[in-house]
PDB file of C-alpha atoms in Angstrom:
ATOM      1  CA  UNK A  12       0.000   0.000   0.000  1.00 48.00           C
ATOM      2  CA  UNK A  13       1.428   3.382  -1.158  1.00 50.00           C
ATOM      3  CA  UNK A  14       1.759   6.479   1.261  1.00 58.00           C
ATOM      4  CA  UNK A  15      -1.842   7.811   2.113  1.00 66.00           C
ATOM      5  CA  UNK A  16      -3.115  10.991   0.412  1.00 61.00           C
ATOM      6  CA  UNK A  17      -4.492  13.960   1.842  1.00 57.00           C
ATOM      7  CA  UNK A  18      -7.102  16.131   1.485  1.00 58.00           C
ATOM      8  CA  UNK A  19      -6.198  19.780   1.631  1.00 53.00           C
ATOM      9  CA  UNK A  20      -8.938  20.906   4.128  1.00 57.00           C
ATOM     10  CA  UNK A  21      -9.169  22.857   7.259  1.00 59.00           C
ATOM     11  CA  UNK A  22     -10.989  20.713  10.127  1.00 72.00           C
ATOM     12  CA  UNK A  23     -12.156  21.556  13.953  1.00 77.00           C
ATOM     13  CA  UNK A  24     -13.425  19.337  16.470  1.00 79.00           C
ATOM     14  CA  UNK A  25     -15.657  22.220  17.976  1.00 81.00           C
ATOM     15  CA  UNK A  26     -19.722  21.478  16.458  1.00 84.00           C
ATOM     16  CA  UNK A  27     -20.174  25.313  16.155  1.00 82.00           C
ATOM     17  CA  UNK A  28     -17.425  26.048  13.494  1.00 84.00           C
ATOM     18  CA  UNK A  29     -18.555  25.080  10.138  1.00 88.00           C
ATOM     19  CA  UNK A  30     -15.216  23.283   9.460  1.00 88.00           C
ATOM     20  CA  UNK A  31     -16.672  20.384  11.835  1.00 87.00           C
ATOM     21  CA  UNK A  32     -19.173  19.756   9.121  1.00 90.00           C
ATOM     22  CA  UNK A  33     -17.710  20.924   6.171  1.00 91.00           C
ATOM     23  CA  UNK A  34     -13.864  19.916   6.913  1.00 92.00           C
ATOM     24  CA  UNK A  35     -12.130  16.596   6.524  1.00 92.00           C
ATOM     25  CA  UNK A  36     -11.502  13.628   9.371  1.00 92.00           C
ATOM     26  CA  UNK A  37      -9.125  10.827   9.514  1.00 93.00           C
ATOM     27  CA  UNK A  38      -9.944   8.087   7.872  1.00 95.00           C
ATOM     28  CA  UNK A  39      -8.549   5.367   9.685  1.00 95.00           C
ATOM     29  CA  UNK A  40     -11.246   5.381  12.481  1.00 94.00           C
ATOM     30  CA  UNK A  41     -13.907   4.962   9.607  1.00 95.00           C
ATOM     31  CA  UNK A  42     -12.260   1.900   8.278  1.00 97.00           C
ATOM     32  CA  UNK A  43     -11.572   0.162  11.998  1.00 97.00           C
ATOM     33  CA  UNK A  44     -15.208   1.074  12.020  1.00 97.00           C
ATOM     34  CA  UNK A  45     -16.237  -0.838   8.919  1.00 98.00           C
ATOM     35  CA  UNK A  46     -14.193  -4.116   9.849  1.00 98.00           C
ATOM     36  CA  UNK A  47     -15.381  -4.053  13.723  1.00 98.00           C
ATOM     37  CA  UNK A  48     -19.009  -3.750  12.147  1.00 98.00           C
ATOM     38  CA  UNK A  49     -18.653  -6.023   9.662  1.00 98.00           C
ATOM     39  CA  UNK A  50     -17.222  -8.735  12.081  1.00 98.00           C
ATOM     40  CA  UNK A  51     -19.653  -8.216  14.798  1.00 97.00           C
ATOM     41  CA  UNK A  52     -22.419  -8.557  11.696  1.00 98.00           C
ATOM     42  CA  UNK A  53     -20.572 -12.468  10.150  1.00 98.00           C
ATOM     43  CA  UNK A  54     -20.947 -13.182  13.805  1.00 97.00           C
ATOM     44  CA  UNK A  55     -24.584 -12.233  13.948  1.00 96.00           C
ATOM     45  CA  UNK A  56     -25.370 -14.104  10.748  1.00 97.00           C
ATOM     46  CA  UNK A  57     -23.187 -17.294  11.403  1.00 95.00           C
ATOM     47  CA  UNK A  58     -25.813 -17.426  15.147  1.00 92.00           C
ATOM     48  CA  UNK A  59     -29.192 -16.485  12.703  1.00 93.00           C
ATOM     49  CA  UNK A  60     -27.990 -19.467   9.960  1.00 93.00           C
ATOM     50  CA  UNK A  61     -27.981 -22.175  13.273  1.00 91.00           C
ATOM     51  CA  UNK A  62     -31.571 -21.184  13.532  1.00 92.00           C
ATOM     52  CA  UNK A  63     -32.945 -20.290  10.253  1.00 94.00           C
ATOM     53  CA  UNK A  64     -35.162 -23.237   9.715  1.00 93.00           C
ATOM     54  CA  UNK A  65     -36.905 -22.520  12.091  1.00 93.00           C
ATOM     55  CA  UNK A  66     -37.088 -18.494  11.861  1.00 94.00           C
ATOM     56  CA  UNK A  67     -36.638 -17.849   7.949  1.00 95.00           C
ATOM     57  CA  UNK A  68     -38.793 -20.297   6.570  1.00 95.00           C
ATOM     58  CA  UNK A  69     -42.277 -21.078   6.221  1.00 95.00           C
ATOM     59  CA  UNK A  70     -42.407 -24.068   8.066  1.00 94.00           C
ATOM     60  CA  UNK A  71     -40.624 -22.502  11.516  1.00 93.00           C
ATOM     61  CA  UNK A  72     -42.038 -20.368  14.084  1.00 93.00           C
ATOM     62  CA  UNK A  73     -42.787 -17.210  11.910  1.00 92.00           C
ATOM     63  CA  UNK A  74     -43.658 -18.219   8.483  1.00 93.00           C
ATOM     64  CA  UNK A  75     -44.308 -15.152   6.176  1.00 92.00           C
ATOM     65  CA  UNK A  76     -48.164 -15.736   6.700  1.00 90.00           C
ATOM     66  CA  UNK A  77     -48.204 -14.136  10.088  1.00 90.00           C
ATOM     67  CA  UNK A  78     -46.022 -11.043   8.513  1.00 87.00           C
ATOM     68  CA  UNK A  79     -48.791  -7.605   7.993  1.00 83.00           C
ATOM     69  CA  UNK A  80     -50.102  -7.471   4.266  1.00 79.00           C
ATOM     70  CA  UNK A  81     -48.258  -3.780   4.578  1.00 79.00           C
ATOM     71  CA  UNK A  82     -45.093  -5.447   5.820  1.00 79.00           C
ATOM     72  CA  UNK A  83     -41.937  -2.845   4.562  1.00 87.00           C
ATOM     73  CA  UNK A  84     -39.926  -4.883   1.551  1.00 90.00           C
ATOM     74  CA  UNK A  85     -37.941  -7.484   2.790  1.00 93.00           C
ATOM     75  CA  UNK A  86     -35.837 -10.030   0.414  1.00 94.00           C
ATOM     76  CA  UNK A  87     -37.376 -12.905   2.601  1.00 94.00           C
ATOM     77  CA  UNK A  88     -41.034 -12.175   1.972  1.00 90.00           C
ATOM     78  CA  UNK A  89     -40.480 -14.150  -1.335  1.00 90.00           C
ATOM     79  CA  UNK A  90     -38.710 -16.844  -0.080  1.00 91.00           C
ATOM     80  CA  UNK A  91     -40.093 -19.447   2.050  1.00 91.00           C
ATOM     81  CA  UNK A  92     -38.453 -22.806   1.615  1.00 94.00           C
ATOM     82  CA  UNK A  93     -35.336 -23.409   3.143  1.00 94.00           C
ATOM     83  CA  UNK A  94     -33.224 -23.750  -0.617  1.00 95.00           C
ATOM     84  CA  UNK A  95     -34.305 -20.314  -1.386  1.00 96.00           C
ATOM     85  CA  UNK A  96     -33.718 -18.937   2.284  1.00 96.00           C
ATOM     86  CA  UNK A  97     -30.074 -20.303   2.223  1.00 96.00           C
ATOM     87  CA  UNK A  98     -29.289 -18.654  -1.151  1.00 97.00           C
ATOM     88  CA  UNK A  99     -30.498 -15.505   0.328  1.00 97.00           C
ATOM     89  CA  UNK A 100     -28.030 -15.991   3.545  1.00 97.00           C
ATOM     90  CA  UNK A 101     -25.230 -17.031   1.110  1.00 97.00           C
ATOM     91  CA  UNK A 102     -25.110 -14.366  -0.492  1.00 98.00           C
ATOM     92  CA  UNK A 103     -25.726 -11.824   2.441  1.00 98.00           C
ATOM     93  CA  UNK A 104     -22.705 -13.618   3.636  1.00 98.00           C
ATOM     94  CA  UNK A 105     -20.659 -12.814   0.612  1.00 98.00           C
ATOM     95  CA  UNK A 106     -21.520  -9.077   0.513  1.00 98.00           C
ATOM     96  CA  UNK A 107     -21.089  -8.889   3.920  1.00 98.00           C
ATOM     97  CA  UNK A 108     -17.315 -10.112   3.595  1.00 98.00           C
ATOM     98  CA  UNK A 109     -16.529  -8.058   0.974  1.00 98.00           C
ATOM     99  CA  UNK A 110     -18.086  -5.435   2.901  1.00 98.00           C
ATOM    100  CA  UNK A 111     -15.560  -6.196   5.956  1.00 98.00           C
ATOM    101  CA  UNK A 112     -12.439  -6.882   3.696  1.00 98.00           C
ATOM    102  CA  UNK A 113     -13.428  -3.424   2.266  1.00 97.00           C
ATOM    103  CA  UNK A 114     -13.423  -4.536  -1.671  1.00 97.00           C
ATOM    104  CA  UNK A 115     -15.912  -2.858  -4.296  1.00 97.00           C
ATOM    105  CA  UNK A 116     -16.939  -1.321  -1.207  1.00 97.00           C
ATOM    106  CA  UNK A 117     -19.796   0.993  -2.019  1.00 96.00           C
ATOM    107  CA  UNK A 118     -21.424  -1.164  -4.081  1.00 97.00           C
ATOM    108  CA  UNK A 119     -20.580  -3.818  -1.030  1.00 98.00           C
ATOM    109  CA  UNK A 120     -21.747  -1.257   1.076  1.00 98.00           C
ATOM    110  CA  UNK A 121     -25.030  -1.384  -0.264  1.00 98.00           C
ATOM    111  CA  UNK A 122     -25.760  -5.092  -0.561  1.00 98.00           C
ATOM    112  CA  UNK A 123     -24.924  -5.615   2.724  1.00 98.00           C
ATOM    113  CA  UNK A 124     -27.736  -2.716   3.880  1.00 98.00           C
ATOM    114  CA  UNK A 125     -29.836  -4.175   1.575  1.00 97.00           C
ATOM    115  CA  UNK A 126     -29.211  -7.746   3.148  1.00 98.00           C
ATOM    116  CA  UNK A 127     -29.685  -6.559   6.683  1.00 98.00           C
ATOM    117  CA  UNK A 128     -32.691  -4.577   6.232  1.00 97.00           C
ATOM    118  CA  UNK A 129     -34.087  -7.646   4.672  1.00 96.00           C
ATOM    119  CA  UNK A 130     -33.249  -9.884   7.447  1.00 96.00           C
ATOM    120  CA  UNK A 131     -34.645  -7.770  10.458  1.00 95.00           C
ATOM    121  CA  UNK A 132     -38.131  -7.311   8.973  1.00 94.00           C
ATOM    122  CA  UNK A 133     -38.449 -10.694   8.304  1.00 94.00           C
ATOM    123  CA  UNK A 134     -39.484 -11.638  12.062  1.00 92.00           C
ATOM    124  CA  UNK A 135     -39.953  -8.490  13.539  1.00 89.00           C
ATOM    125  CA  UNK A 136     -40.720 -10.097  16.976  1.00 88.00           C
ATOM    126  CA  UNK A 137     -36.861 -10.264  17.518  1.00 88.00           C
ATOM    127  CA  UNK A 138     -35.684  -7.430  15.866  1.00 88.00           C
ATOM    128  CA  UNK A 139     -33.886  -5.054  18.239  1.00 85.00           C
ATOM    129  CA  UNK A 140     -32.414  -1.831  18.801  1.00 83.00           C
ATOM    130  CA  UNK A 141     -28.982  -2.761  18.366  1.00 87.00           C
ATOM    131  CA  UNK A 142     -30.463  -4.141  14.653  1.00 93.00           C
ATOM    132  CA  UNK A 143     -31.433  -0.525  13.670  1.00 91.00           C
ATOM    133  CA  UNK A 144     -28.371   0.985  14.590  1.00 91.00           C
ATOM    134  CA  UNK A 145     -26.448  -1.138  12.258  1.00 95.00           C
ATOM    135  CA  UNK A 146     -29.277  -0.424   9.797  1.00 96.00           C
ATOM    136  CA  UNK A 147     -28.699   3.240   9.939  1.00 94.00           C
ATOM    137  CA  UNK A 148     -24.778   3.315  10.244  1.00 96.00           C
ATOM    138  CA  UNK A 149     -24.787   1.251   6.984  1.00 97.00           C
ATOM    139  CA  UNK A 150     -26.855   3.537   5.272  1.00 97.00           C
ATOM    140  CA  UNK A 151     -24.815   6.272   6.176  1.00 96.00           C
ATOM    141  CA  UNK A 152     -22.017   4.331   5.282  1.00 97.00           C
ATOM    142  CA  UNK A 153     -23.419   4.676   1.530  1.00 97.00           C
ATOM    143  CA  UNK A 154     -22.165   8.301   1.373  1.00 97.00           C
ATOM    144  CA  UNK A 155     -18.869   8.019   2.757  1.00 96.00           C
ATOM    145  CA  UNK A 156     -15.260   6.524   2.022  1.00 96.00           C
ATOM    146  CA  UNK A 157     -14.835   3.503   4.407  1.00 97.00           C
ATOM    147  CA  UNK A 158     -12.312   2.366   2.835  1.00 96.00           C
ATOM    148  CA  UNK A 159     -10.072   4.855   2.260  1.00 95.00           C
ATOM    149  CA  UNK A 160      -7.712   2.792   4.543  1.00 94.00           C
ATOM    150  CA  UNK A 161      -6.859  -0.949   5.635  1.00 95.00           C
ATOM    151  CA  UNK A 162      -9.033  -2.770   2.845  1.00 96.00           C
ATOM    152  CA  UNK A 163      -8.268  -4.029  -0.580  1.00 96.00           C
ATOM    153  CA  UNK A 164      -9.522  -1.246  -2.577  1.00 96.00           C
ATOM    154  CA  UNK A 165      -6.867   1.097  -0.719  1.00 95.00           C
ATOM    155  CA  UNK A 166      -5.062  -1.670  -1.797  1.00 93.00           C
ATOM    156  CA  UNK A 167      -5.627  -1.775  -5.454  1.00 91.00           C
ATOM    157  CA  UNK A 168      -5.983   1.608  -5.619  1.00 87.00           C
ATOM    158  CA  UNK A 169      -4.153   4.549  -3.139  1.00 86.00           C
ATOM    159  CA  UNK A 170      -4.827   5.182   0.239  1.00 89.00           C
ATOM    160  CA  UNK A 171      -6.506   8.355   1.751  1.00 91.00           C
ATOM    161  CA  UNK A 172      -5.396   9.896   5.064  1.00 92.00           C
ATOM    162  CA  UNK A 173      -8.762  12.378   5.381  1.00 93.00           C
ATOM    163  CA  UNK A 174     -11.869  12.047   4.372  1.00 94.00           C
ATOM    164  CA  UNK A 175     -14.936  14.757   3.950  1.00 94.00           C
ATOM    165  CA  UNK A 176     -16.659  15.021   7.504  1.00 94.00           C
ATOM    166  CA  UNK A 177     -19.741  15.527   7.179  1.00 94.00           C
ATOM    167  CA  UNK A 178     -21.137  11.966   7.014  1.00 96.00           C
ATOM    168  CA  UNK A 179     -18.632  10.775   9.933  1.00 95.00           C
ATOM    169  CA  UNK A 180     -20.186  13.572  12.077  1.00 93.00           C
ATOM    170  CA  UNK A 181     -23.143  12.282  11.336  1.00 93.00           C
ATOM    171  CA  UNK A 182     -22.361   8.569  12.309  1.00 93.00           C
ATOM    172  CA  UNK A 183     -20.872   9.800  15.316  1.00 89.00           C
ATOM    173  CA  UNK A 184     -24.296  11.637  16.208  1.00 89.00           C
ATOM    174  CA  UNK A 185     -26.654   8.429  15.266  1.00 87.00           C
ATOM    175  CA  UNK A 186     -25.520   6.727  19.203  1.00 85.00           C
ATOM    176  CA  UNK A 187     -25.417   9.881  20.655  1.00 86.00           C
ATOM    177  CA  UNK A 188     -29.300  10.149  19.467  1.00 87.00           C
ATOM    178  CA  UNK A 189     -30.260   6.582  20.519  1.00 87.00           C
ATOM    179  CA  UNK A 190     -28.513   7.270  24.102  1.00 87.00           C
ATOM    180  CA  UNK A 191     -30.786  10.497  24.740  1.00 89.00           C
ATOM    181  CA  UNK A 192     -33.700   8.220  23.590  1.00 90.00           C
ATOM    182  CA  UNK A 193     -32.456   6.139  25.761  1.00 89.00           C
ATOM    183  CA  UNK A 194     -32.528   8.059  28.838  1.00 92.00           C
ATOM    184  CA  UNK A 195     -36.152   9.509  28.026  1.00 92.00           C
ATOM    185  CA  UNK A 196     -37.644   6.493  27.342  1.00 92.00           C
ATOM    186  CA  UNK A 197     -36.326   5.056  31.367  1.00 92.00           C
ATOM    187  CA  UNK A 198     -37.317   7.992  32.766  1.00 93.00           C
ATOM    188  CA  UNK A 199     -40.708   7.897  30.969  1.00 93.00           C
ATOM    189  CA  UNK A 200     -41.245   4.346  32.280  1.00 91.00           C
ATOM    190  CA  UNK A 201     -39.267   4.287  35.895  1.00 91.00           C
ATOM    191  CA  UNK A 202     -39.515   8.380  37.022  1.00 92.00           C
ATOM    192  CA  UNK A 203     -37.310   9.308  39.599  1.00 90.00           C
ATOM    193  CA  UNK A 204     -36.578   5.575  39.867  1.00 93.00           C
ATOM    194  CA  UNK A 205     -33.996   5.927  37.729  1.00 94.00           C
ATOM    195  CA  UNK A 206     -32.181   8.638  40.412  1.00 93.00           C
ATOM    196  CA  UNK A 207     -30.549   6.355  42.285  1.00 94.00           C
ATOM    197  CA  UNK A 208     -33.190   4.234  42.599  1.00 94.00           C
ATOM    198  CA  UNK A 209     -34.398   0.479  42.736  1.00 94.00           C
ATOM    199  CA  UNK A 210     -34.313  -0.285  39.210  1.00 94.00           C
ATOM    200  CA  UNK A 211     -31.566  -2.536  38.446  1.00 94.00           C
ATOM    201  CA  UNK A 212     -32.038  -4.013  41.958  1.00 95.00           C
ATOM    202  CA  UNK A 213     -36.042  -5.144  40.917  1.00 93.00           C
ATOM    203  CA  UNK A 214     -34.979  -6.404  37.213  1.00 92.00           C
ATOM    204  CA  UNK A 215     -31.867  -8.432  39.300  1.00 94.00           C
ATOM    205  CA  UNK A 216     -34.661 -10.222  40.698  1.00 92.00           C
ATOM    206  CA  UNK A 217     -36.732 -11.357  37.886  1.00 90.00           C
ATOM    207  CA  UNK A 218     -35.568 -15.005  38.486  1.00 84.00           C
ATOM    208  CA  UNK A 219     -35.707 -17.774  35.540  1.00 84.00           C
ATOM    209  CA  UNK A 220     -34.332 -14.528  32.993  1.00 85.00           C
ATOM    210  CA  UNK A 221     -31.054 -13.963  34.371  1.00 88.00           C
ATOM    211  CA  UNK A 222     -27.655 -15.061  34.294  1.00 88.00           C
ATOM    212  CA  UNK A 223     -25.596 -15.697  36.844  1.00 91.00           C
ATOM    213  CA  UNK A 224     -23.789 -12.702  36.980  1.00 93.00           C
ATOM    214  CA  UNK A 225     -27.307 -10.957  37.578  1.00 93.00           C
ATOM    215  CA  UNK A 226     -28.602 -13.280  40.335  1.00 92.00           C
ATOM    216  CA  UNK A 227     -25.266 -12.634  42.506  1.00 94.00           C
ATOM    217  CA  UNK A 228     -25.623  -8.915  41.717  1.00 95.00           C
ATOM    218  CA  UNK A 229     -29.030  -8.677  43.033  1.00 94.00           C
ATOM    219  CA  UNK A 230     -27.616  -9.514  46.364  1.00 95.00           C
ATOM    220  CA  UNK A 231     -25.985  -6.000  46.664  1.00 96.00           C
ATOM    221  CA  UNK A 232     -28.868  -3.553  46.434  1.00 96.00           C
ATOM    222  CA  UNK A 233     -26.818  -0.401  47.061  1.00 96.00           C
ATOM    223  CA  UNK A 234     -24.536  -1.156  44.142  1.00 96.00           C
ATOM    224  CA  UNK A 235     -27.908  -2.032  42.125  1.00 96.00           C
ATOM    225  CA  UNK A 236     -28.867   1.843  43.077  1.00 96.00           C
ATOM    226  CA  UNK A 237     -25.058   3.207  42.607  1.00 97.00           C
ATOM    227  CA  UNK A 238     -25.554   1.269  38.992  1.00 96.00           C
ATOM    228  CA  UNK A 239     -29.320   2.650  38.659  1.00 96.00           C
ATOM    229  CA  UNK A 240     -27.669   6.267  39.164  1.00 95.00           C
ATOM    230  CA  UNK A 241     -24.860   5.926  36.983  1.00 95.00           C
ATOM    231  CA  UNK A 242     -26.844   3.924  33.918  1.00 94.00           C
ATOM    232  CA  UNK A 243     -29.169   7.368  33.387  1.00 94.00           C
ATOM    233  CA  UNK A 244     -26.791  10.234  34.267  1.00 94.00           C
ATOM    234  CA  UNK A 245     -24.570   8.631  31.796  1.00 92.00           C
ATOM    235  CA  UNK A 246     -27.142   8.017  29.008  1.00 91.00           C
ATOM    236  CA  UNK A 247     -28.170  11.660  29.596  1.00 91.00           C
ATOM    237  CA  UNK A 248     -24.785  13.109  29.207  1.00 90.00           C
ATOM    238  CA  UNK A 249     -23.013  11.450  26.382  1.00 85.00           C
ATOM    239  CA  UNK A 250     -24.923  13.376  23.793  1.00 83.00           C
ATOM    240  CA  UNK A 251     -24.187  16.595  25.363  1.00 82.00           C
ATOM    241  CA  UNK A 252     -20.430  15.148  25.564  1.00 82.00           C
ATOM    242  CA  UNK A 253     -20.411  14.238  21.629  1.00 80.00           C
ATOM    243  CA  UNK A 254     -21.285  17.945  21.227  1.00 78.00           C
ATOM    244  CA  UNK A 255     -19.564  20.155  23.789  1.00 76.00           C
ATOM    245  CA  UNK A 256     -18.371  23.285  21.505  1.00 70.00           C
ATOM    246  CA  UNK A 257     -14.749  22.837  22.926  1.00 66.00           C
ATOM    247  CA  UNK A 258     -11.563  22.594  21.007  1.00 57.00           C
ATOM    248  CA  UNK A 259      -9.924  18.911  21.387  1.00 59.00           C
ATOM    249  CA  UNK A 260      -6.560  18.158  20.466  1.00 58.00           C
ATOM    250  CA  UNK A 261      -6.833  15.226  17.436  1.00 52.00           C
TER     251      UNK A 261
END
């Protein structure tokens, strides 16, 4: 791999200064950021292919009968026997490889959103939060280089030291968001529970749905509060953290 290019661009780390936005970032943290994702994602899939029988096809728990006639698009809602499921997983395994090796990687980058997408509506039941994060942090990834560094196409090509920032800022912001959402949505449901409070210590004690770890924790109910305390003051504060107008040394 050749020395990395730059881009000739003025940056700041301070969300006020329109250089944050407009500027350029380094573009190694986007490309750790692509392989992390895609390896946490092969994982994902290699745990949802042990079980797909039985939550993919037809003839499992969720067959596509039970999905709403307005169900968004999914890949799966035409396939329904387990031949035509595993293609679909083959190949979502492919892109998202190439995807992680960073090769053809906006056009990988968008088969592997597309794949993902697909497989999350398909039994909504168990879709999650975590799912829609790596929904939207794909899709972002669409607009920017995340491969500018560490993948083949830096490779085959020339590697880029900066990228434009505006997209990264925005990927930064998407956990920031889902954090403060977080927070309101606890303090919505527990109140000043959440202060402090018994929280953690009643969930430690919903027997039969935790692990060990949980039952031995539920034993100390002032660390359960110290926990309670910490989990929402720290939810509440990381978005004001990701965005405190203060210069930062890179």
């Amino acid at each position: 791999m050749g020395p990395a290019s730059a881009l000739t661009m003025s940056t700041s780390e301070n969300p006020l200064h329109r250089e944050y936005w407009t500027g350029a970032v380094d573009a190694r943290p986007l490309s750790l950021f692509r392989i992390s994702l895609g390896l946490v994602l092969l994982q994902d899939l290699w745990l949802r292919i042990r079980y797909a029988s039985t939550f993919l096809t037809d003839a499992g728990l969720y067959p596509r009968s039970l999905l709403p006639s307005a169900a968004p698009w999914s890949l799966f809602k035409w396939a329904g026997d387990a031949t035509s499921v595993t293609m679909i997983l083959a190949a979502g395994a492919l892109v998202t490889l190439l995807f992680t090796l960073g090769f053809a990687t906006r056009v990988s980058t968008a088969a592997t959103w597309g794949f993902w997408v697909s497989l999350h509506r398909r039994v909504p039941i168990i879709h999650t939060g975590g799912d829609s994060i790596a929904d939207m942090l794909l899709f972002l990834g669409m607009f920017t280089n995340l491969s500018a560094r560490w993948s083949l196409d830096a490779k085959r090509k020339r590697a880029v030291a900066e990228v434009h920032a505006l997209v990264p800022r925005l990927m930064q912001i998407v956990p920031a968001i889902l954090y403060l959402y977080a927070a309101r949505e606890k303090l919505r449901a527990g109140g000043r529970g959440w202060f402090f409070g018994p929280i953690i210590y009643e969930h430690m004690h919903l027997h039969g749905w935790l692990r060990p770890l949980g039952v031995t924790l539920g034993g100390y109910p002032s660390l359960c509060a110290l926990l309670t305390g910490c989990t929402i003051l720290t939810e509440l504060s990381l978005p004001m953290l990701r965005l405190l107008p203060v210069w930062i040394r890179p």
